[in-house]
């Protein structure tokens, strides 16, 4: 952070986007103890760098110029300052008051990560207004006035009265961000998403992929709404206020999930490949990997093991009786994410048989635990479950060759 703040290029960036209409170049140079030549060279270099890295090119389907600039500034400052310090620290007292005013209109208490995200967003939002860069009134996201948001607007107008006049367009932009980030619940998100047809298009595309890729035993989900709400949240952020991810972006971790959830991996990887072929989406490697995890978590949380084709059937049968047998079955709950089905008796579908004695009558893979299982025993069982799922994959999906998300360029 020290090197960043000492960089002439970063000083030029802050002038160009936050202070160019508030101070002359001469005043700004003097306040930052720079020579005029260094400052002007930095401004020239900055513009070339910004264009080279697509700063002015929309990174989502929401392509308004000011919207794009603010979004990329937000991505930059959120990534650089998050967990280190607050950008533009002089604004801290006002930002705290603004967050308190917004919190009064939210259904739930802000978590620390939500507050940090909102704090960074408000700083960019406020400074762009002060520097006379208003958001366009031609916004695709249009919030319907109601008692809750009008009360919030009134509180914010009072707090900002000394600095600026808060327009309805600027409040609409802020309130849209709150909805897109899930601060106001899925109902508000459903209503606002009607202005972005691509959200429904992407959601329907993913659901079609799931239903047609031989992933499920039945085409109807137990909880359709839960999955649809998760996909709505993913696609709403993806097409509007998309934040460059800093977590869940490691392509090396994709392989682990591909092995643990091979059926989900098939559908998710195919869907992301379709998105990569679209010319209107700039899907970088980080975005593709982050989207892979988002889809994975949405499916894991919404679809129970009973509907999956890549189930692993386990029969537990200890000679000590039901008490010990039930203890092991309960312990297997820790593996419920692996689509495990417990068979009360040995059946033709059983894949793994766990007991305290080897049985010549059982022609399935046998795991013998004559003592309470140790962490190593559980780890070996986990490996066996993965091997079982991997062996089933060619039968379920003959054309599947593994996830290619980690190869995204």
Tab-separated table of N, CA and C in Angstrom, residues 194-333:
chain	number	residue	atom	x	y	z
A	194	UNK	N	-36.172	-7.961	-13.885
A	194	UNK	CA	-37.028	-7.899	-15.074
A	194	UNK	C	-36.470	-6.929	-16.110
A	195	UNK	N	-35.652	-5.973	-15.653
A	195	UNK	CA	-35.066	-5.007	-16.580
A	195	UNK	C	-33.850	-5.531	-17.312
A	196	UNK	N	-33.374	-6.719	-16.966
A	196	UNK	CA	-32.199	-7.322	-17.613
A	196	UNK	C	-32.589	-8.698	-18.150
A	197	UNK	N	-33.108	-8.779	-19.379
A	197	UNK	CA	-33.551	-10.077	-19.924
A	197	UNK	C	-32.457	-11.140	-19.909
A	198	UNK	N	-31.191	-10.730	-19.984
A	198	UNK	CA	-30.098	-11.710	-20.028
A	198	UNK	C	-30.035	-12.546	-18.759
A	199	UNK	N	-30.538	-12.015	-17.636
A	199	UNK	CA	-30.504	-12.766	-16.376
A	199	UNK	C	-31.350	-14.026	-16.500
A	200	UNK	N	-32.579	-13.868	-16.982
A	200	UNK	CA	-33.450	-15.031	-17.186
A	200	UNK	C	-32.871	-15.959	-18.255
A	201	UNK	N	-32.272	-15.367	-19.279
A	201	UNK	CA	-31.689	-16.177	-20.354
A	201	UNK	C	-30.579	-17.074	-19.827
A	202	UNK	N	-29.678	-16.505	-19.021
A	202	UNK	CA	-28.565	-17.284	-18.469
A	202	UNK	C	-29.059	-18.335	-17.482
A	203	UNK	N	-30.060	-17.967	-16.677
A	203	UNK	CA	-30.608	-18.916	-15.700
A	203	UNK	C	-31.279	-20.087	-16.408
A	204	UNK	N	-32.100	-19.793	-17.404
A	204	UNK	CA	-32.787	-20.860	-18.140
A	204	UNK	C	-31.793	-21.739	-18.888
A	205	UNK	N	-30.731	-21.126	-19.399
A	205	UNK	CA	-29.696	-21.899	-20.096
A	205	UNK	C	-29.048	-22.902	-19.162
A	206	UNK	N	-28.748	-22.461	-17.936
A	206	UNK	CA	-28.100	-23.358	-16.978
A	206	UNK	C	-29.054	-24.474	-16.551
A	207	UNK	N	-30.309	-24.144	-16.271
A	207	UNK	CA	-31.280	-25.157	-15.863
A	207	UNK	C	-31.488	-26.184	-16.978
A	208	UNK	N	-31.506	-25.729	-18.212
A	208	UNK	CA	-31.644	-26.645	-19.350
A	208	UNK	C	-30.449	-27.586	-19.432
A	209	UNK	N	-29.265	-27.049	-19.178
A	209	UNK	CA	-28.051	-27.864	-19.192
A	209	UNK	C	-28.113	-28.956	-18.127
A	210	UNK	N	-28.588	-28.596	-16.929
A	210	UNK	CA	-28.689	-29.561	-15.835
A	210	UNK	C	-29.680	-30.668	-16.190
A	211	UNK	N	-30.816	-30.279	-16.767
A	211	UNK	CA	-31.871	-31.252	-17.042
A	211	UNK	C	-31.544	-32.151	-18.230
A	212	UNK	N	-30.654	-31.698	-19.106
A	212	UNK	CA	-30.400	-32.455	-20.336
A	212	UNK	C	-29.064	-33.188	-20.343
A	213	UNK	N	-28.281	-33.068	-19.270
A	213	UNK	CA	-26.930	-33.640	-19.303
A	213	UNK	C	-26.814	-34.949	-18.541
A	214	UNK	N	-27.932	-35.631	-18.293
A	214	UNK	CA	-27.902	-36.947	-17.646
A	214	UNK	C	-27.337	-36.889	-16.222
A	215	UNK	N	-27.471	-35.733	-15.577
A	215	UNK	CA	-26.952	-35.561	-14.226
A	215	UNK	C	-27.898	-36.135	-13.186
A	216	UNK	N	-29.204	-35.980	-13.422
A	216	UNK	CA	-30.204	-36.329	-12.407
A	216	UNK	C	-30.977	-37.578	-12.778
A	217	UNK	N	-31.449	-38.273	-11.750
A	217	UNK	CA	-32.335	-39.414	-11.953
A	217	UNK	C	-33.730	-38.960	-12.353
A	218	UNK	N	-34.102	-37.749	-11.903
A	218	UNK	CA	-35.394	-37.158	-12.244
A	218	UNK	C	-35.156	-35.723	-12.693
A	219	UNK	N	-35.968	-35.233	-13.631
A	219	UNK	CA	-35.752	-33.885	-14.160
A	219	UNK	C	-36.332	-32.805	-13.261
A	220	UNK	N	-37.151	-33.180	-12.285
A	220	UNK	CA	-37.702	-32.206	-11.346
A	220	UNK	C	-36.852	-32.163	-10.086
A	221	UNK	N	-36.478	-30.954	-9.654
A	221	UNK	CA	-35.691	-30.788	-8.445
A	221	UNK	C	-36.601	-30.811	-7.227
A	222	UNK	N	-36.042	-31.213	-6.104
A	222	UNK	CA	-36.804	-31.180	-4.858
A	222	UNK	C	-37.095	-29.743	-4.465
A	223	UNK	N	-36.131	-28.862	-4.698
A	223	UNK	CA	-36.301	-27.463	-4.332
A	223	UNK	C	-35.900	-26.582	-5.513
A	224	UNK	N	-36.805	-26.487	-6.497
A	224	UNK	CA	-36.529	-25.675	-7.673
A	224	UNK	C	-36.251	-24.224	-7.310
A	225	UNK	N	-37.047	-23.689	-6.369
A	225	UNK	CA	-36.950	-22.276	-6.055
A	225	UNK	C	-35.605	-21.919	-5.449
A	226	UNK	N	-35.086	-22.805	-4.605
A	226	UNK	CA	-33.788	-22.543	-3.983
A	226	UNK	C	-32.692	-22.443	-5.042
A	227	UNK	N	-32.696	-23.351	-6.000
A	227	UNK	CA	-31.700	-23.324	-7.063
A	227	UNK	C	-31.904	-22.100	-7.948
A	228	UNK	N	-33.135	-21.792	-8.302
A	228	UNK	CA	-33.404	-20.643	-9.162
A	228	UNK	C	-33.001	-19.338	-8.488
A	229	UNK	N	-33.255	-19.225	-7.178
A	229	UNK	CA	-32.840	-18.018	-6.451
A	229	UNK	C	-31.319	-17.885	-6.432
A	230	UNK	N	-30.625	-19.006	-6.262
A	230	UNK	CA	-29.161	-18.976	-6.269
A	230	UNK	C	-28.631	-18.555	-7.630
A	231	UNK	N	-29.213	-19.110	-8.690
A	231	UNK	CA	-28.786	-18.752	-10.043
A	231	UNK	C	-29.126	-17.299	-10.356
A	232	UNK	N	-30.272	-16.837	-9.881
A	232	UNK	CA	-30.644	-15.436	-10.072
A	232	UNK	C	-29.608	-14.514	-9.458
A	233	UNK	N	-29.172	-14.826	-8.237
A	233	UNK	CA	-28.175	-14.010	-7.555
A	233	UNK	C	-26.851	-14.013	-8.324
A	234	UNK	N	-26.436	-15.193	-8.795
A	234	UNK	CA	-25.184	-15.310	-9.550
A	234	UNK	C	-25.242	-14.470	-10.819
A	235	UNK	N	-26.324	-14.628	-11.581
A	235	UNK	CA	-26.414	-13.962	-12.876
A	235	UNK	C	-26.725	-12.477	-12.747
A	236	UNK	N	-27.425	-12.093	-11.684
A	236	UNK	CA	-27.693	-10.668	-11.467
A	236	UNK	C	-26.379	-9.931	-11.250
A	237	UNK	N	-25.541	-10.452	-10.367
A	237	UNK	CA	-24.253	-9.805	-10.125
A	237	UNK	C	-23.359	-9.893	-11.360
A	238	UNK	N	-23.407	-11.034	-12.038
A	238	UNK	CA	-22.545	-11.250	-13.191
A	238	UNK	C	-22.837	-10.267	-14.316
A	239	UNK	N	-24.099	-9.886	-14.478
A	239	UNK	CA	-24.485	-9.008	-15.585
A	239	UNK	C	-24.559	-7.537	-15.184
A	240	UNK	N	-24.414	-7.219	-13.898
A	240	UNK	CA	-24.515	-5.820	-13.477
A	240	UNK	C	-23.296	-5.424	-12.644
A	241	UNK	N	-23.427	-5.502	-11.320
A	241	UNK	CA	-22.358	-5.066	-10.424
A	241	UNK	C	-21.391	-6.213	-10.147
A	242	UNK	N	-20.735	-6.678	-11.197
A	242	UNK	CA	-19.807	-7.790	-11.023
A	242	UNK	C	-18.513	-7.296	-10.387
A	243	UNK	N	-18.098	-7.953	-9.318
A	243	UNK	CA	-16.883	-7.587	-8.605
A	243	UNK	C	-15.798	-8.597	-8.951
A	244	UNK	N	-14.660	-8.120	-9.433
A	244	UNK	CA	-13.547	-9.008	-9.750
A	244	UNK	C	-13.230	-9.877	-8.541
A	245	UNK	N	-13.347	-11.190	-8.640
A	245	UNK	CA	-13.181	-12.058	-7.471
A	245	UNK	C	-11.743	-12.101	-6.976
A	246	UNK	N	-11.607	-12.201	-5.665
A	246	UNK	CA	-10.290	-12.376	-5.045
A	246	UNK	C	-10.195	-13.711	-4.321
A	247	UNK	N	-11.309	-14.420	-4.212
A	247	UNK	CA	-11.330	-15.749	-3.598
A	247	UNK	C	-12.049	-16.719	-4.529
A	248	UNK	N	-11.823	-18.009	-4.319
A	248	UNK	CA	-12.396	-19.055	-5.168
A	248	UNK	C	-12.042	-18.794	-6.633
A	249	UNK	N	-10.740	-18.553	-6.889
A	249	UNK	CA	-10.272	-18.283	-8.242
A	249	UNK	C	-9.083	-19.172	-8.606
A	250	UNK	N	-8.766	-20.144	-7.743
A	250	UNK	CA	-7.608	-21.008	-7.974
A	250	UNK	C	-8.007	-22.169	-8.884
A	251	UNK	N	-7.513	-22.198	-10.120
A	251	UNK	CA	-7.915	-23.276	-11.036
A	251	UNK	C	-7.472	-24.654	-10.569
A	252	UNK	N	-6.462	-24.717	-9.700
A	252	UNK	CA	-5.995	-26.017	-9.216
A	252	UNK	C	-7.049	-26.698	-8.335
A	253	UNK	N	-7.928	-25.898	-7.715
A	253	UNK	CA	-8.955	-26.475	-6.851
A	253	UNK	C	-10.146	-27.021	-7.640
A	254	UNK	N	-10.218	-26.666	-8.908
A	254	UNK	CA	-11.326	-27.151	-9.726
A	254	UNK	C	-11.287	-28.670	-9.826
A	255	UNK	N	-10.093	-29.246	-9.932
A	255	UNK	CA	-9.960	-30.692	-10.083
A	255	UNK	C	-10.539	-31.442	-8.896
A	256	UNK	N	-10.344	-30.892	-7.697
A	256	UNK	CA	-10.896	-31.539	-6.502
A	256	UNK	C	-12.418	-31.623	-6.594
A	257	UNK	N	-13.058	-30.525	-6.977
A	257	UNK	CA	-14.524	-30.529	-7.075
A	257	UNK	C	-14.986	-31.384	-8.252
A	258	UNK	N	-14.191	-31.414	-9.307
A	258	UNK	CA	-14.555	-32.250	-10.457
A	258	UNK	C	-14.586	-33.722	-10.071
A	259	UNK	N	-13.672	-34.132	-9.197
A	259	UNK	CA	-13.643	-35.527	-8.751
A	259	UNK	C	-14.738	-35.810	-7.725
A	260	UNK	N	-14.999	-34.843	-6.871
A	260	UNK	CA	-15.989	-35.050	-5.827
A	260	UNK	C	-17.412	-34.979	-6.371
A	261	UNK	N	-17.628	-34.139	-7.362
A	261	UNK	CA	-18.959	-33.966	-7.960
A	261	UNK	C	-18.862	-34.121	-9.478
A	262	UNK	N	-18.525	-35.297	-9.972
A	262	UNK	CA	-18.315	-35.459	-11.419
A	262	UNK	C	-19.545	-35.138	-12.258
A	263	UNK	N	-20.735	-35.465	-11.741
A	263	UNK	CA	-21.949	-35.176	-12.508
A	263	UNK	C	-22.176	-33.670	-12.616
A	264	UNK	N	-22.013	-32.970	-11.497
A	264	UNK	CA	-22.150	-31.515	-11.534
A	264	UNK	C	-21.086	-30.892	-12.427
A	265	UNK	N	-19.877	-31.450	-12.365
A	265	UNK	CA	-18.778	-30.909	-13.168
A	265	UNK	C	-19.105	-30.952	-14.646
A	266	UNK	N	-19.769	-32.008	-15.083
A	266	UNK	CA	-20.151	-32.135	-16.491
A	266	UNK	C	-21.020	-30.963	-16.914
A	267	UNK	N	-22.098	-30.731	-16.159
A	267	UNK	CA	-23.045	-29.679	-16.523
A	267	UNK	C	-22.434	-28.287	-16.395
A	268	UNK	N	-21.713	-28.056	-15.303
A	268	UNK	CA	-21.133	-26.735	-15.061
A	268	UNK	C	-20.090	-26.401	-16.130
A	269	UNK	N	-19.207	-27.346	-16.430
A	269	UNK	CA	-18.153	-27.094	-17.417
A	269	UNK	C	-18.737	-26.843	-18.803
A	270	UNK	N	-19.759	-27.609	-19.170
A	270	UNK	CA	-20.389	-27.408	-20.479
A	270	UNK	C	-21.026	-26.020	-20.551
A	271	UNK	N	-21.677	-25.609	-19.463
A	271	UNK	CA	-22.351	-24.312	-19.478
A	271	UNK	C	-21.343	-23.160	-19.572
A	272	UNK	N	-20.242	-23.264	-18.843
A	272	UNK	CA	-19.227	-22.209	-18.885
A	272	UNK	C	-18.579	-22.141	-20.275
A	273	UNK	N	-18.409	-23.286	-20.913
A	273	UNK	CA	-17.875	-23.292	-22.285
A	273	UNK	C	-18.783	-22.506	-23.223
A	274	UNK	N	-20.090	-22.644	-23.039
A	274	UNK	CA	-21.046	-21.872	-23.850
A	274	UNK	C	-20.884	-20.378	-23.602
A	275	UNK	N	-20.691	-20.001	-22.336
A	275	UNK	CA	-20.523	-18.583	-22.016
A	275	UNK	C	-19.236	-18.030	-22.614
A	276	UNK	N	-18.184	-18.846	-22.633
A	276	UNK	CA	-16.903	-18.396	-23.182
A	276	UNK	C	-16.995	-18.127	-24.682
A	277	UNK	N	-17.954	-18.749	-25.351
A	277	UNK	CA	-18.100	-18.565	-26.792
A	277	UNK	C	-18.905	-17.323	-27.147
A	278	UNK	N	-19.527	-16.713	-26.154
A	278	UNK	CA	-20.328	-15.515	-26.409
A	278	UNK	C	-19.410	-14.302	-26.570
A	279	UNK	N	-19.669	-13.496	-27.595
A	279	UNK	CA	-18.851	-12.318	-27.841
A	279	UNK	C	-19.215	-11.160	-26.917
A	280	UNK	N	-20.419	-11.188	-26.326
A	280	UNK	CA	-20.840	-10.072	-25.471
A	280	UNK	C	-20.395	-10.254	-24.026
A	281	UNK	N	-19.706	-11.348	-23.714
A	281	UNK	CA	-19.206	-11.575	-22.362
A	281	UNK	C	-17.685	-11.700	-22.395
A	282	UNK	N	-17.014	-10.898	-21.569
A	282	UNK	CA	-15.553	-10.984	-21.477
A	282	UNK	C	-15.209	-11.879	-20.290
A	283	UNK	N	-15.217	-13.171	-20.517
A	283	UNK	CA	-15.034	-14.137	-19.437
A	283	UNK	C	-13.552	-14.445	-19.270
A	284	UNK	N	-12.910	-13.799	-18.288
A	284	UNK	CA	-11.492	-14.055	-18.021
A	284	UNK	C	-11.349	-15.384	-17.276
A	285	UNK	N	-10.088	-15.807	-17.093
A	285	UNK	CA	-9.854	-17.061	-16.384
A	285	UNK	C	-10.386	-16.977	-14.955
A	286	UNK	N	-10.112	-15.865	-14.256
A	286	UNK	CA	-10.592	-15.719	-12.884
A	286	UNK	C	-12.112	-15.765	-12.832
A	287	UNK	N	-12.745	-15.086	-13.776
A	287	UNK	CA	-14.205	-15.082	-13.806
A	287	UNK	C	-14.753	-16.475	-14.055
A	288	UNK	N	-14.126	-17.215	-14.983
A	288	UNK	CA	-14.602	-18.559	-15.312
A	288	UNK	C	-14.474	-19.497	-14.117
A	289	UNK	N	-13.341	-19.439	-13.420
A	289	UNK	CA	-13.129	-20.308	-12.262
A	289	UNK	C	-14.080	-19.924	-11.133
A	290	UNK	N	-14.231	-18.615	-10.891
A	290	UNK	CA	-15.142	-18.169	-9.839
A	290	UNK	C	-16.584	-18.558	-10.153
A	291	UNK	N	-16.952	-18.456	-11.423
A	291	UNK	CA	-18.299	-18.846	-11.837
A	291	UNK	C	-18.491	-20.349	-11.674
A	292	UNK	N	-17.445	-21.127	-11.937
A	292	UNK	CA	-17.499	-22.584	-11.749
A	292	UNK	C	-17.855	-22.914	-10.299
A	293	UNK	N	-17.157	-22.278	-9.353
A	293	UNK	CA	-17.435	-22.540	-7.943
A	293	UNK	C	-18.833	-22.061	-7.555
A	294	UNK	N	-19.244	-20.912	-8.061
A	294	UNK	CA	-20.574	-20.391	-7.743
A	294	UNK	C	-21.657	-21.360	-8.184
A	295	UNK	N	-21.523	-21.875	-9.411
A	295	UNK	CA	-22.490	-22.858	-9.906
A	295	UNK	C	-22.447	-24.136	-9.062
A	296	UNK	N	-21.249	-24.582	-8.736
A	296	UNK	CA	-21.092	-25.788	-7.935
A	296	UNK	C	-21.819	-25.654	-6.597
A	297	UNK	N	-21.575	-24.557	-5.895
A	297	UNK	CA	-22.178	-24.371	-4.572
A	297	UNK	C	-23.698	-24.259	-4.681
A	298	UNK	N	-24.180	-23.636	-5.753
A	298	UNK	CA	-25.626	-23.530	-5.952
A	298	UNK	C	-26.249	-24.911	-6.109
A	299	UNK	N	-25.592	-25.785	-6.867
A	299	UNK	CA	-26.111	-27.136	-7.072
A	299	UNK	C	-26.003	-27.983	-5.810
A	300	UNK	N	-24.863	-27.896	-5.124
A	300	UNK	CA	-24.661	-28.689	-3.909
A	300	UNK	C	-25.707	-28.351	-2.857
A	301	UNK	N	-26.031	-27.071	-2.742
A	301	UNK	CA	-26.977	-26.629	-1.714
A	301	UNK	C	-28.431	-26.873	-2.098
A	302	UNK	N	-28.689	-27.196	-3.369
A	302	UNK	CA	-30.074	-27.274	-3.827
A	302	UNK	C	-30.537	-28.676	-4.195
A	303	UNK	N	-29.615	-29.540	-4.594
A	303	UNK	CA	-30.013	-30.852	-5.106
A	303	UNK	C	-29.551	-31.942	-4.155
A	304	UNK	N	-30.464	-32.743	-3.609
A	304	UNK	CA	-30.101	-33.792	-2.651
A	304	UNK	C	-29.468	-34.998	-3.334
A	305	UNK	N	-28.706	-35.797	-2.591
A	305	UNK	CA	-28.042	-36.976	-3.183
A	305	UNK	C	-28.996	-37.942	-3.854
A	306	UNK	N	-30.225	-38.022	-3.364
A	306	UNK	CA	-31.184	-38.999	-3.887
A	306	UNK	C	-31.499	-38.789	-5.366
A	307	UNK	N	-31.265	-37.558	-5.872
A	307	UNK	CA	-31.573	-37.272	-7.267
A	307	UNK	C	-30.386	-37.469	-8.193
A	308	UNK	N	-29.210	-37.735	-7.637
A	308	UNK	CA	-27.993	-37.769	-8.444
A	308	UNK	C	-27.728	-39.144	-9.050
A	309	UNK	N	-27.192	-39.161	-10.258
A	309	UNK	CA	-26.813	-40.414	-10.900
A	309	UNK	C	-25.486	-40.946	-10.361
A	310	UNK	N	-24.638	-40.056	-9.875
A	310	UNK	CA	-23.323	-40.509	-9.393
A	310	UNK	C	-23.354	-40.819	-7.903
A	311	UNK	N	-24.437	-41.440	-7.450
A	311	UNK	CA	-24.544	-41.833	-6.052
A	311	UNK	C	-23.522	-42.931	-5.726
A	312	UNK	N	-23.108	-42.938	-4.458
A	312	UNK	CA	-22.279	-44.022	-3.946
A	312	UNK	C	-23.076	-44.699	-2.826
A	313	UNK	N	-23.439	-45.939	-3.055
A	313	UNK	CA	-24.245	-46.680	-2.072
A	313	UNK	C	-23.318	-47.394	-1.090
A	314	UNK	N	-23.566	-47.194	0.191
A	314	UNK	CA	-22.747	-47.802	1.239
A	314	UNK	C	-23.647	-48.579	2.195
A	315	UNK	N	-23.261	-49.799	2.449
A	315	UNK	CA	-23.965	-50.619	3.443
A	315	UNK	C	-23.054	-50.795	4.659
A	316	UNK	N	-23.574	-50.491	5.843
A	316	UNK	CA	-22.809	-50.619	7.093
A	316	UNK	C	-23.394	-51.781	7.887
A	317	UNK	N	-22.548	-52.748	8.251
A	317	UNK	CA	-23.040	-53.979	8.895
A	317	UNK	C	-21.995	-54.495	9.882
A	318	UNK	N	-22.130	-54.069	11.160
A	318	UNK	CA	-21.163	-54.484	12.182
A	318	UNK	C	-21.750	-55.594	13.050
A	319	UNK	N	-20.882	-56.561	13.388
A	319	UNK	CA	-21.335	-57.693	14.191
A	319	UNK	C	-21.716	-57.282	15.603
A	320	UNK	N	-21.251	-56.124	16.053
A	320	UNK	CA	-21.580	-55.638	17.395
A	320	UNK	C	-23.045	-55.227	17.520
A	321	UNK	N	-23.739	-55.111	16.380
A	321	UNK	CA	-25.159	-54.792	16.430
A	321	UNK	C	-25.457	-53.375	15.956
A	322	UNK	N	-26.718	-52.956	16.213
A	322	UNK	CA	-27.213	-51.698	15.648
A	322	UNK	C	-26.554	-50.468	16.259
A	323	UNK	N	-26.144	-50.532	17.536
A	323	UNK	CA	-25.567	-49.343	18.172
A	323	UNK	C	-24.306	-48.894	17.450
A	324	UNK	N	-23.402	-49.829	17.215
A	324	UNK	CA	-22.162	-49.465	16.545
A	324	UNK	C	-22.405	-49.159	15.070
A	325	UNK	N	-23.299	-49.957	14.462
A	325	UNK	CA	-23.642	-49.706	13.062
A	325	UNK	C	-24.193	-48.300	12.878
A	326	UNK	N	-25.121	-47.899	13.767
A	326	UNK	CA	-25.729	-46.565	13.675
A	326	UNK	C	-24.714	-45.465	13.945
A	327	UNK	N	-23.752	-45.744	14.830
A	327	UNK	CA	-22.707	-44.753	15.100
A	327	UNK	C	-21.922	-44.447	13.827
A	328	UNK	N	-21.547	-45.492	13.089
A	328	UNK	CA	-20.788	-45.298	11.856
A	328	UNK	C	-21.654	-44.598	10.807
A	329	UNK	N	-22.928	-44.969	10.731
A	329	UNK	CA	-23.831	-44.330	9.765
A	329	UNK	C	-23.939	-42.834	10.052
A	330	UNK	N	-24.089	-42.483	11.342
A	330	UNK	CA	-24.166	-41.068	11.706
A	330	UNK	C	-22.867	-40.338	11.364
A	331	UNK	N	-21.748	-41.013	11.566
A	331	UNK	CA	-20.457	-40.399	11.247
A	331	UNK	C	-20.308	-40.163	9.750
A	332	UNK	N	-20.964	-40.994	8.954
A	332	UNK	CA	-20.894	-40.834	7.503
A	332	UNK	C	-21.608	-39.581	7.016
A	333	UNK	N	-22.363	-38.937	7.890
A	333	UNK	CA	-23.009	-37.678	7.507
A	333	UNK	C	-21.989	-36.639	7.076
